Coordinates of C-alpha atoms in Angstrom, one line a residue:
M1 CA 26.0 -2.4 12.1
I2 CA 23.1 -1.2 12.8
S3 CA 21.0 -2.0 16.2
Y4 CA 17.6 -1.7 16.9
A5 CA 15.5 -2.6 19.7
Q6 CA 11.8 -3.1 19.6
Y7 CA 10.4 0.0 20.7
I8 CA 7.5 -0.5 23.6
D9 CA 6.0 2.4 25.9
G10 CA 8.0 5.0 25.1
K11 CA 11.4 2.6 26.1
D12 CA 13.7 0.2 24.0
V13 CA 13.5 -3.7 24.7
E14 CA 15.5 -6.1 23.7
G15 CA 13.7 -9.3 22.3
Q16 CA 14.7 -13.2 22.9
R17 CA 17.0 -13.0 19.6
W18 CA 18.1 -11.0 16.6
T19 CA 16.9 -10.9 13.7
Y20 CA 20.0 -10.1 11.0
V21 CA 19.7 -7.6 7.8
V22 CA 22.5 -9.2 5.2
R23 CA 23.0 -6.9 2.3
A24 CA 20.5 -8.2 -0.6
S25 CA 23.1 -7.7 -3.1
A26 CA 25.6 -10.4 -1.1
L27 CA 22.9 -12.8 -1.3
L28 CA 22.7 -12.6 -4.8
R29 CA 26.4 -13.0 -5.3
D30 CA 27.1 -15.8 -3.1
V31 CA 23.3 -17.0 -1.5
D32 CA 24.8 -20.4 0.5
S33 CA 27.2 -17.9 2.0
A34 CA 25.0 -14.9 2.6
F35 CA 22.6 -17.1 3.6
N36 CA 24.6 -18.8 5.8
L37 CA 26.0 -16.0 7.7
K38 CA 22.8 -14.7 8.5
R39 CA 21.8 -17.8 9.9
G40 CA 24.9 -18.2 11.7
L41 CA 24.9 -15.1 13.1
E42 CA 20.7 -16.0 14.0
L43 CA 21.3 -19.2 15.6
G44 CA 24.7 -18.3 17.7
R45 CA 27.1 -20.4 15.7
T46 CA 29.3 -17.4 14.6
T47 CA 29.8 -13.9 15.6
E48 CA 31.5 -12.3 12.7
I49 CA 30.1 -9.5 11.6
T50 CA 31.5 -8.7 8.2
D51 CA 30.2 -5.2 5.7
D52 CA 27.7 -7.6 4.0
V53 CA 25.7 -7.6 7.7
V54 CA 24.0 -4.1 7.3
A55 CA 21.6 -4.2 10.6
R56 CA 19.9 -6.7 13.5
C57 CA 16.5 -6.1 14.8
A58 CA 15.3 -7.3 17.6
V59 CA 12.5 -10.3 17.9
G60 CA 10.0 -10.8 20.5
T61 CA 7.6 -12.6 21.8
V62 CA 3.7 -12.1 21.6
A63 CA 3.7 -11.3 25.3
D64 CA 5.8 -7.8 24.0
S65 CA 3.2 -7.6 22.4
D66 CA 0.6 -8.0 24.3
R67 CA 2.9 -5.3 26.5
A68 CA 2.3 -2.5 23.6
L69 CA -1.1 -3.5 23.5
E70 CA -1.3 -1.9 27.0
A71 CA 1.0 0.7 26.3
A72 CA -1.1 2.4 23.8
R73 CA -4.6 1.7 25.5
R74 CA -3.4 3.6 28.5
A75 CA -1.7 6.3 25.9
S76 CA -4.6 7.0 23.8
R77 CA -6.9 8.5 26.5
A78 CA -4.2 11.2 26.5
Y79 CA -3.0 11.8 22.9
R80 CA -6.3 12.2 21.7
L81 CA -6.7 15.4 23.6
L82 CA -3.7 17.1 22.5
P83 CA -5.0 19.3 20.2
Q84 CA -5.3 19.1 16.1
E85 CA -2.6 21.2 15.7
T86 CA 0.2 19.7 17.7
R87 CA -1.1 16.1 15.7
S88 CA -0.7 18.1 12.9
R89 CA 2.3 19.5 13.4
I90 CA 4.0 16.2 14.4
M91 CA 2.8 14.8 11.1
L92 CA 4.8 18.0 8.9
E93 CA 7.4 17.5 10.8
F94 CA 7.8 14.1 10.5
N95 CA 8.4 14.8 6.5
E96 CA 10.0 17.4 6.8
A97 CA 12.4 15.0 8.5
L98 CA 11.9 12.0 5.8
T99 CA 12.5 14.4 3.4
A100 CA 16.2 15.4 5.3
R101 CA 16.6 11.5 5.7
A102 CA 15.5 10.4 2.0
D103 CA 18.9 9.3 1.5
E104 CA 19.7 7.2 4.4
L105 CA 16.0 5.6 3.8
I106 CA 16.6 4.7 0.0
D107 CA 19.9 3.1 1.2
L108 CA 18.2 1.1 3.9
L109 CA 16.2 -0.5 1.1
I110 CA 18.2 -0.9 -1.2
A111 CA 20.5 -3.3 1.6
E112 CA 17.0 -4.9 2.4
G113 CA 17.2 -5.3 -1.4
H114 CA 14.5 -3.0 -3.2
P115 CA 16.4 -1.7 -6.4
R116 CA 17.6 1.8 -6.4
R117 CA 14.7 3.4 -8.7
L118 CA 12.0 1.3 -6.8
A119 CA 13.1 2.2 -3.3
Q120 CA 13.1 5.7 -4.9
W121 CA 9.5 5.5 -5.4
E122 CA 8.6 4.2 -2.3
V123 CA 10.5 7.3 -0.6
S124 CA 8.2 9.7 -3.0
G125 CA 4.9 8.2 -2.3
M126 CA 5.6 8.6 1.7
L127 CA 7.2 12.0 1.7
R128 CA 3.8 12.8 -1.5
G129 CA 1.1 11.1 1.0
T130 CA 2.2 13.1 4.1
D131 CA 2.5 16.7 2.6
E132 CA 1.1 19.6 3.9
A133 CA -1.4 19.8 0.9
T134 CA -2.3 15.9 1.9
I135 CA -2.2 16.9 6.1
R136 CA -4.8 20.5 5.4
W137 CA -7.1 18.3 3.6
Y138 CA -7.4 15.9 6.3
E139 CA -8.0 18.6 9.1
S140 CA -11.0 19.7 6.7
Q141 CA -12.6 16.7 7.0
L142 CA -12.2 15.9 10.9
R143 CA -14.0 18.5 12.4
Q144 CA -16.9 20.4 10.5
S145 CA -18.9 23.6 12.6
F146 CA -22.3 24.6 11.3
E147 CA -25.5 26.6 12.9
V148 CA -28.4 26.3 11.4
E149 CA -31.8 28.3 13.2
G150 CA -28.9 30.1 16.3
K151 CA -28.4 26.4 16.8
P152 CA -24.0 25.6 16.7
L153 CA -23.7 22.2 15.1
E154 CA -20.0 20.2 15.0
L155 CA -19.5 17.1 12.9
V156 CA -16.0 15.7 14.2
R157 CA -14.4 12.2 13.8
K158 CA -12.6 10.7 16.8
P159 CA -10.4 8.4 16.7
D160 CA -11.4 4.8 17.5
G161 CA -8.7 4.5 19.7
V162 CA -5.4 1.6 19.5
V163 CA -5.0 0.6 15.9
C164 CA -2.9 -1.9 14.8
V165 CA -0.7 -2.3 11.8
N166 CA 0.9 -5.4 9.9
P167 CA 2.6 -4.5 6.7
P168 CA 4.0 -6.4 4.4
Q169 CA 6.8 -7.8 3.8
N170 CA 7.3 -7.1 0.4
A171 CA 7.7 -3.2 0.9
A172 CA 7.1 -3.1 4.8
G173 CA 9.1 0.3 5.1
S174 CA 7.1 2.1 3.3
N175 CA 3.6 0.7 3.3
S176 CA 3.5 1.0 7.2
T177 CA 4.0 5.1 6.6
M178 CA 0.3 4.4 6.8
A179 CA 0.0 4.2 10.2
V180 CA 0.8 8.3 10.7
F181 CA -2.3 8.7 9.4
A182 CA -4.1 6.5 12.6
L183 CA -1.7 8.9 14.7
L184 CA -2.7 12.0 12.7
V185 CA -6.8 11.7 13.8
G186 CA -5.5 10.9 17.6
N187 CA -5.2 7.1 17.6
A188 CA -2.6 5.3 19.3
V189 CA -0.8 2.9 17.5
V190 CA 1.1 -0.7 17.3
V191 CA 3.0 -1.2 14.6
K192 CA 4.8 -5.3 13.5
A193 CA 7.5 -5.0 11.5
P194 CA 8.3 -8.3 9.0
R195 CA 11.3 -10.8 10.6
S196 CA 12.3 -10.5 7.1
S197 CA 12.5 -7.1 6.1
P198 CA 12.7 -4.7 9.7
L199 CA 15.0 -2.2 9.2
G200 CA 12.9 0.2 6.9
V201 CA 10.3 0.4 9.7
M202 CA 12.4 0.7 12.1
F203 CA 14.4 3.6 10.9
V204 CA 10.8 5.1 9.6
F205 CA 9.2 5.3 13.2
R206 CA 12.5 4.6 15.7
D207 CA 14.9 7.4 14.5
V208 CA 12.3 9.5 12.7
L209 CA 9.2 9.8 14.2
A210 CA 9.9 8.5 18.2
P211 CA 11.8 11.7 18.5
I212 CA 9.5 14.0 17.2
L213 CA 6.3 12.7 19.4
E214 CA 9.0 12.9 22.4
R215 CA 9.5 16.4 21.3
H216 CA 5.6 17.0 21.4
G217 CA 4.7 16.1 24.1
A218 CA 2.7 12.6 23.5
P219 CA 2.8 10.4 26.0
P220 CA 4.8 7.3 26.8
G221 CA 3.4 4.0 24.1
T222 CA 1.7 6.6 21.7
L223 CA 3.7 4.3 19.1
N224 CA 5.1 0.9 19.7
V225 CA 7.2 -1.1 17.2
V226 CA 7.6 -4.4 17.6
C227 CA 8.9 -7.5 15.7
G228 CA 8.2 -11.1 16.2
N229 CA 6.1 -14.0 14.8
A230 CA 3.7 -12.7 12.6
G231 CA 1.0 -15.5 13.0
G232 CA 0.7 -15.9 16.8
I233 CA 0.7 -11.9 17.0
L234 CA -2.0 -11.1 14.3
R235 CA -4.1 -13.6 16.4
S236 CA -3.7 -11.8 19.5
W237 CA -5.0 -9.1 18.0
V238 CA -7.6 -10.0 17.1
T239 CA -8.6 -11.5 20.1
S240 CA -7.1 -8.5 22.3
P241 CA -9.9 -6.2 24.1
L242 CA -7.3 -3.8 23.4
V243 CA -7.0 -3.3 20.0
D244 CA -10.0 -1.2 18.0
D245 CA -8.7 -1.7 14.2
I246 CA -6.4 -3.4 12.5
L247 CA -5.0 -3.0 9.4
F248 CA -3.5 -5.4 7.1
F249 CA -1.6 -5.8 4.2
G250 CA -1.6 -9.0 2.5
D251 CA -2.6 -11.4 -0.2
S252 CA -6.8 -11.3 -0.8
E253 CA -7.3 -15.0 0.5
A254 CA -6.1 -14.6 4.1
G255 CA -6.8 -11.0 4.4
L256 CA -11.1 -11.2 4.0
K257 CA -10.8 -14.2 5.7
L258 CA -9.0 -11.8 9.0
G259 CA -11.8 -9.5 8.2
E260 CA -14.0 -12.1 8.6
E261 CA -12.0 -12.7 12.2
C262 CA -12.0 -8.8 13.1
L263 CA -16.0 -8.7 12.7
A264 CA -16.5 -11.7 14.6
N265 CA -14.2 -9.9 17.7
G266 CA -15.9 -6.8 17.5
K267 CA -12.8 -5.1 15.4
K268 CA -12.4 -2.6 12.6
A269 CA -10.3 -4.3 9.8
I270 CA -8.5 -2.0 7.2
L271 CA -7.8 -4.3 4.2
E272 CA -4.6 -3.6 2.0
L273 CA -4.3 -7.0 0.1
A274 CA -4.1 -7.9 -3.5
G275 CA -3.6 -5.8 -6.9
N276 CA -4.7 -6.6 -10.3
D277 CA -4.6 -3.1 -12.2
G278 CA -6.6 -2.6 -15.6
F279 CA -4.2 -0.5 -18.3
V280 CA -6.6 0.7 -21.0
V281 CA -4.8 2.2 -24.6
W282 CA -7.3 3.6 -27.0
R283 CA -6.6 4.3 -31.0
D284 CA -6.0 7.6 -30.3
A285 CA -3.7 7.7 -27.1
D286 CA -0.3 8.8 -27.4
L287 CA 1.5 5.3 -27.9
D288 CA 5.2 6.2 -26.7
A289 CA 4.3 7.5 -23.4
A290 CA 1.9 5.5 -22.9
A291 CA 5.0 2.8 -23.3
R292 CA 6.7 4.1 -20.9
A293 CA 4.1 4.5 -18.1
L294 CA 3.2 1.0 -18.5
E295 CA 6.6 -0.1 -18.5
E296 CA 6.1 0.8 -14.6
C297 CA 4.2 -2.8 -14.8
F298 CA 7.7 -3.9 -14.5
Y299 CA 9.1 -1.9 -11.1
G300 CA 10.0 -5.0 -8.6
S301 CA 9.5 -7.4 -10.9
S302 CA 5.8 -6.8 -10.8
Q303 CA 6.2 -8.2 -7.4
I304 CA 3.9 -4.6 -6.3
C305 CA 0.1 -4.3 -6.0
M306 CA -0.4 -1.3 -7.7
V307 CA 1.6 -1.8 -10.8
P308 CA -0.7 -2.3 -13.8
K309 CA -0.9 -6.5 -14.2
Y310 CA -2.6 -6.0 -18.2
A311 CA -2.9 -3.9 -20.4
V312 CA -6.4 -3.7 -22.7
L313 CA -4.9 -2.4 -26.7
H314 CA -7.4 -0.7 -29.3
P315 CA -7.3 -3.1 -32.0
E316 CA -6.3 -0.6 -34.4
I317 CA -3.2 0.3 -32.6
A318 CA -2.6 -3.0 -30.2
D319 CA 0.1 -4.1 -33.0
E320 CA 2.4 -0.5 -33.8
F321 CA 1.2 0.0 -29.2
T322 CA 3.2 -3.5 -28.8
R323 CA 5.9 -2.6 -30.9
I324 CA 6.7 0.4 -29.4
F325 CA 6.5 -1.5 -25.7
L326 CA 8.1 -4.5 -26.6
D327 CA 11.4 -2.3 -27.8
R328 CA 11.4 -0.8 -24.5
V329 CA 11.0 -4.0 -22.7
R330 CA 13.9 -5.9 -24.0
T331 CA 16.6 -3.5 -22.7
L332 CA 15.1 -4.5 -19.2
R333 CA 17.6 -6.5 -17.3
P334 CA 18.2 -8.1 -13.6
G335 CA 21.3 -6.1 -11.7
Y336 CA 22.5 -5.5 -8.2
P337 CA 19.8 -3.4 -6.5
E338 CA 22.7 -0.8 -6.1
D339 CA 22.8 -0.3 -10.0
P340 CA 20.5 2.6 -10.3
E341 CA 19.4 0.9 -13.9
T342 CA 17.7 -2.3 -12.3
L343 CA 14.5 -2.3 -12.2
L344 CA 14.1 -5.6 -11.8
S345 CA 14.0 -7.8 -8.2
P346 CA 14.2 -11.4 -7.2
V347 CA 11.1 -13.4 -8.4
L348 CA 9.5 -15.5 -5.3
K349 CA 6.1 -17.6 -6.9
V350 CA 8.6 -18.9 -9.7
D351 CA 6.4 -22.1 -10.4
K352 CA 3.0 -20.1 -10.8
F353 CA 5.3 -18.1 -13.3
F354 CA 5.6 -20.9 -15.8
D355 CA 2.4 -22.6 -15.5
F356 CA 0.2 -18.9 -15.8
I357 CA 2.6 -19.1 -19.2
A358 CA 1.2 -22.6 -19.9
E359 CA -2.1 -22.1 -19.4
A360 CA -1.6 -19.1 -21.7
R361 CA -0.6 -21.0 -24.6
E362 CA -2.3 -24.2 -24.5
A363 CA -5.7 -21.1 -25.0
G364 CA -3.8 -19.6 -28.3
G365 CA -1.9 -16.8 -26.5
E366 CA 1.2 -15.4 -28.1
V367 CA 4.8 -15.3 -26.0
L368 CA 6.0 -12.2 -27.1
C369 CA 9.1 -12.1 -25.3
G370 CA 10.6 -13.7 -22.6
G371 CA 9.2 -16.5 -20.4
Q372 CA 13.0 -18.0 -18.8
R373 CA 14.5 -18.3 -15.1
V374 CA 18.1 -16.3 -15.7
D375 CA 20.6 -14.9 -12.8
V376 CA 21.7 -11.4 -12.0
D377 CA 23.6 -11.2 -15.1
G378 CA 20.7 -12.1 -17.5
E379 CA 22.3 -15.4 -18.4
P380 CA 19.4 -18.5 -18.5
S381 CA 19.8 -20.8 -15.3
T382 CA 17.3 -23.3 -13.5
R383 CA 18.3 -21.4 -10.2
G384 CA 18.6 -18.2 -11.6
M385 CA 16.7 -15.4 -8.3
F386 CA 15.1 -13.6 -12.0
C387 CA 12.4 -14.2 -14.2
E388 CA 12.8 -12.1 -17.3
P389 CA 10.0 -9.7 -18.3
T390 CA 8.1 -11.7 -20.1
V391 CA 4.7 -10.1 -22.4
V392 CA 1.6 -12.6 -24.0
R393 CA -0.6 -11.6 -26.0
V394 CA -4.4 -12.6 -26.2
D395 CA -7.1 -12.0 -28.4
G396 CA -10.2 -11.6 -27.4
L397 CA -11.7 -10.1 -24.6
Q398 CA -13.9 -13.3 -23.4
R399 CA -10.2 -15.4 -23.9
A400 CA -8.6 -13.2 -22.0
G401 CA -11.3 -13.0 -19.1
G402 CA -10.8 -16.8 -18.7
L403 CA -6.8 -16.9 -17.8
S404 CA -5.2 -17.2 -14.9
L405 CA -2.7 -14.2 -15.9
V406 CA -5.2 -11.9 -16.8
R407 CA -7.5 -12.9 -14.3
E408 CA -5.7 -13.4 -10.8
E409 CA -3.2 -11.0 -9.9
T410 CA 0.3 -12.3 -10.9
F411 CA 3.4 -11.4 -8.3
F412 CA 6.2 -12.1 -11.5
P413 CA 7.0 -10.2 -14.6
L414 CA 4.1 -11.3 -16.8
L415 CA 2.2 -8.6 -18.8
P416 CA -0.4 -9.7 -21.0
L417 CA -1.3 -7.5 -23.8
V418 CA -5.6 -8.2 -24.5
V419 CA -6.5 -7.1 -27.7
P420 CA -10.5 -6.5 -28.1
E421 CA -12.8 -8.4 -31.4
S422 CA -12.9 -5.3 -33.5
A423 CA -16.0 -3.3 -33.0
P424 CA -17.3 0.4 -33.4
D425 CA -15.8 3.0 -30.9
E426 CA -18.9 3.3 -28.9
Q427 CA -19.3 -0.8 -28.3
L428 CA -16.1 -1.8 -28.3
F429 CA -15.6 1.3 -25.0
E430 CA -18.8 -0.3 -23.5
R431 CA -16.9 -3.8 -23.6
V432 CA -13.7 -2.6 -22.8
V433 CA -15.6 -0.7 -19.2
D434 CA -17.1 -3.9 -18.9
F435 CA -14.1 -5.6 -18.4
V436 CA -12.5 -3.6 -16.4
D437 CA -15.6 -2.9 -14.0
G438 CA -16.1 -7.1 -14.3
N439 CA -12.1 -6.8 -12.4
L440 CA -12.7 -9.1 -9.3
Y441 CA -9.6 -6.8 -7.9
G442 CA -9.9 -3.1 -7.9
L443 CA -6.4 -1.0 -6.9
R444 CA -6.1 0.8 -9.8
N445 CA -7.0 1.2 -13.7
S446 CA -5.6 3.9 -16.0
L447 CA -6.8 5.5 -19.3
W448 CA -4.2 6.4 -22.0
T449 CA -6.2 8.9 -24.4
G450 CA -6.3 11.7 -26.9
D451 CA -9.9 12.6 -26.6
P452 CA -11.3 14.5 -23.5
D453 CA -14.7 13.6 -24.0
L454 CA -14.1 10.0 -23.8
A455 CA -11.7 10.3 -21.0
R456 CA -14.2 11.8 -18.9
H457 CA -17.1 9.1 -19.9
F458 CA -14.5 6.7 -19.1
A459 CA -13.5 8.8 -15.4
E460 CA -17.7 8.8 -15.2
S461 CA -17.8 4.9 -16.4
V462 CA -15.7 2.4 -14.6
T463 CA -16.8 2.1 -11.0
N464 CA -14.1 -0.3 -10.0
G465 CA -10.4 0.9 -7.9
G466 CA -9.8 3.4 -5.2
T467 CA -7.8 5.3 -8.3
L468 CA -8.6 5.8 -11.9
K469 CA -4.7 8.1 -13.7
I470 CA -6.3 9.5 -17.1
N471 CA -2.7 10.2 -18.8
D472 CA -0.5 9.5 -16.3
S473 CA 2.2 7.8 -14.4
H474 CA -0.2 4.3 -13.1
I475 CA 1.9 4.1 -10.4
G476 CA 2.5 8.1 -9.5
F477 CA 1.7 9.8 -6.5
N478 CA -0.6 12.5 -5.7
S479 CA -0.7 15.3 -3.0
V480 CA -4.5 14.9 -1.4
L481 CA -5.3 11.8 -3.1
S482 CA -4.8 8.2 -0.9
T483 CA -1.3 6.6 -2.2
H484 CA -3.7 3.0 -0.9
G485 CA -7.2 1.5 -1.3
G486 CA -9.5 -0.3 -3.8
T487 CA -12.5 -2.4 -4.0
G488 CA -13.4 -6.0 -4.3
R489 CA -10.4 -8.7 -3.5
T490 CA -8.5 -5.2 -3.1
G491 CA -10.2 -3.9 0.0
G492 CA -12.5 -6.0 0.7
P493 CA -16.6 -5.2 1.5
Y494 CA -16.1 -1.8 2.4
G495 CA -13.3 -0.9 0.7
E496 CA -12.6 2.8 -0.8
L497 CA -9.8 4.8 -1.5
N498 CA -8.5 4.6 1.9
Y499 CA -8.0 7.6 4.0
A500 CA -6.4 5.4 6.9
G501 CA -6.8 8.6 9.2
L502 CA -10.9 8.6 8.3
R503 CA -11.0 5.0 8.3
T504 CA -9.4 4.5 12.0
S505 CA -11.8 7.4 12.7
H506 CA -15.6 7.8 13.7
L507 CA -17.6 9.9 12.6
Q508 CA -19.6 11.7 16.0
G509 CA -22.2 14.5 15.8
I510 CA -22.6 17.3 18.7
S511 CA -25.1 19.4 19.4
W512 CA -24.8 22.7 21.7
G513 CA -28.2 23.9 23.5
D514 CA -29.0 26.7 24.8
G515 CA -30.0 25.1 28.6
D516 CA -33.6 24.5 27.7
P517 CA -34.3 21.0 26.3
R518 CA -36.5 21.1 23.1
P519 CA -36.9 17.4 21.9
L520 CA -39.5 18.1 19.8
D521 CA -38.8 19.8 16.3
P522 CA -40.7 23.6 16.6
R523 CA -42.4 22.9 13.1
V524 CA -44.6 19.9 14.9
L525 CA -45.9 21.9 17.7
T526 CA -49.7 23.0 17.5
A527 CA -50.4 26.7 17.0
G528 CA -49.7 28.4 20.7
E529 CA -48.5 25.5 22.3
T530 CA -44.8 25.6 24.1
A531 CA -42.0 22.8 23.5
G532 CA -42.4 22.7 28.0
E533 CA -46.4 22.1 27.4
R534 CA -45.9 19.5 25.0
A535 CA -43.2 17.8 27.4
R536 CA -45.2 18.1 30.5
G537 CA -47.9 16.3 28.7

């Protein structure tokens, strides 16, 4: 069994108690026995450690978080002075170390309940998002030098100071990696590991990153990892004078409210909230390739922000594409996370799943497949932890826009296929663009088409979202392009493609003079009058 303490001010710090990670497959085999084992260990009713107990992590208090903030504030003053070359080297070595230990991390994520294919995808994003091409691009943005009329000028991004990171429970390990970009630009960080899924976070920061920081002379307190009550710790972050930025992952309602509270307390909120991604298939698309890409919507039973949540199909290919897509969907089955063929995860919001289906049916939507609650073997069960991958056809953009399964983020395997009314292509194109841009959320959007001119027109027309994919994997990651970020209810009023290193820093201009103060532009001085004479006058 792995055991992690909290990590504060360069030291391992015990908590008041432990939270235990019981292998997810054990919960699927016998939920009552596995849950009783977990709770028994946490409450001290048993000391039996079976093979299904993977790890334990110390759970601390708000006071532990406050000590971490104090350590981070002290460290930030010295860490920001490390040369950028050193901070970049830390990030590149982090990428190298994570690459070498990727299989270990994948196994830990599987133990926490991530299907192997999902865990592999998450780790691929962590590696692509911190690769050398991305780090070098960041360097190009952090300092720029100019010379104008013989005067040296600089634009430099300076770290904000102390950045606190609250990753989501459903993908804590991978999303918490955004903190490394705050470190890249010179901030100190405090990361809160969720009590329900702390293992990936602890591994990434305690086992992989902390030794690299220490080796390069980062002061103690540069990195801190705590675990505790989310509400109490977040409240302390919002009100603490030691905190500059809060990177928050969560649902839109809670995140937007937190953003208001941060603003009222003079802090910068960087929000990664819900997603409701659009996926457009035009009449000249490669339908087989588009269907493979749209299947990504069911990764983790769609309980991931950046998977497609609705598709818009050109009327001319709607029937053919639907047939191809359904052939793929019907092969998807629940299973244990260790199984490399498993794509689905247990579903948390089962009630809304059935509510959304019922609403769609009442409005004339057609359920094409799925719609039931099932167990790990795929058999119908009122107590099953899974939901069948479900596809609903909705005809008409206006009708679709009024339905919850299209208008809101769905966090369960329910995909609406929206078929607009037939119209000339130019009119239809404009209606589809308006539909995509009218989405209240804005994480990612996709287009599949064989027409390069239409693809370019779409790319220039659509403003919604932080990322736009053209004939590409919707969930795939690319060097330089940030893995996160969006507009609307996804990123809040300041949302965009989220380069966390830029968002946790601020731009400062530096002018290097020659010792002769000249506050006025010499072009406005009268003939024969020197700047010194004008100043004395």
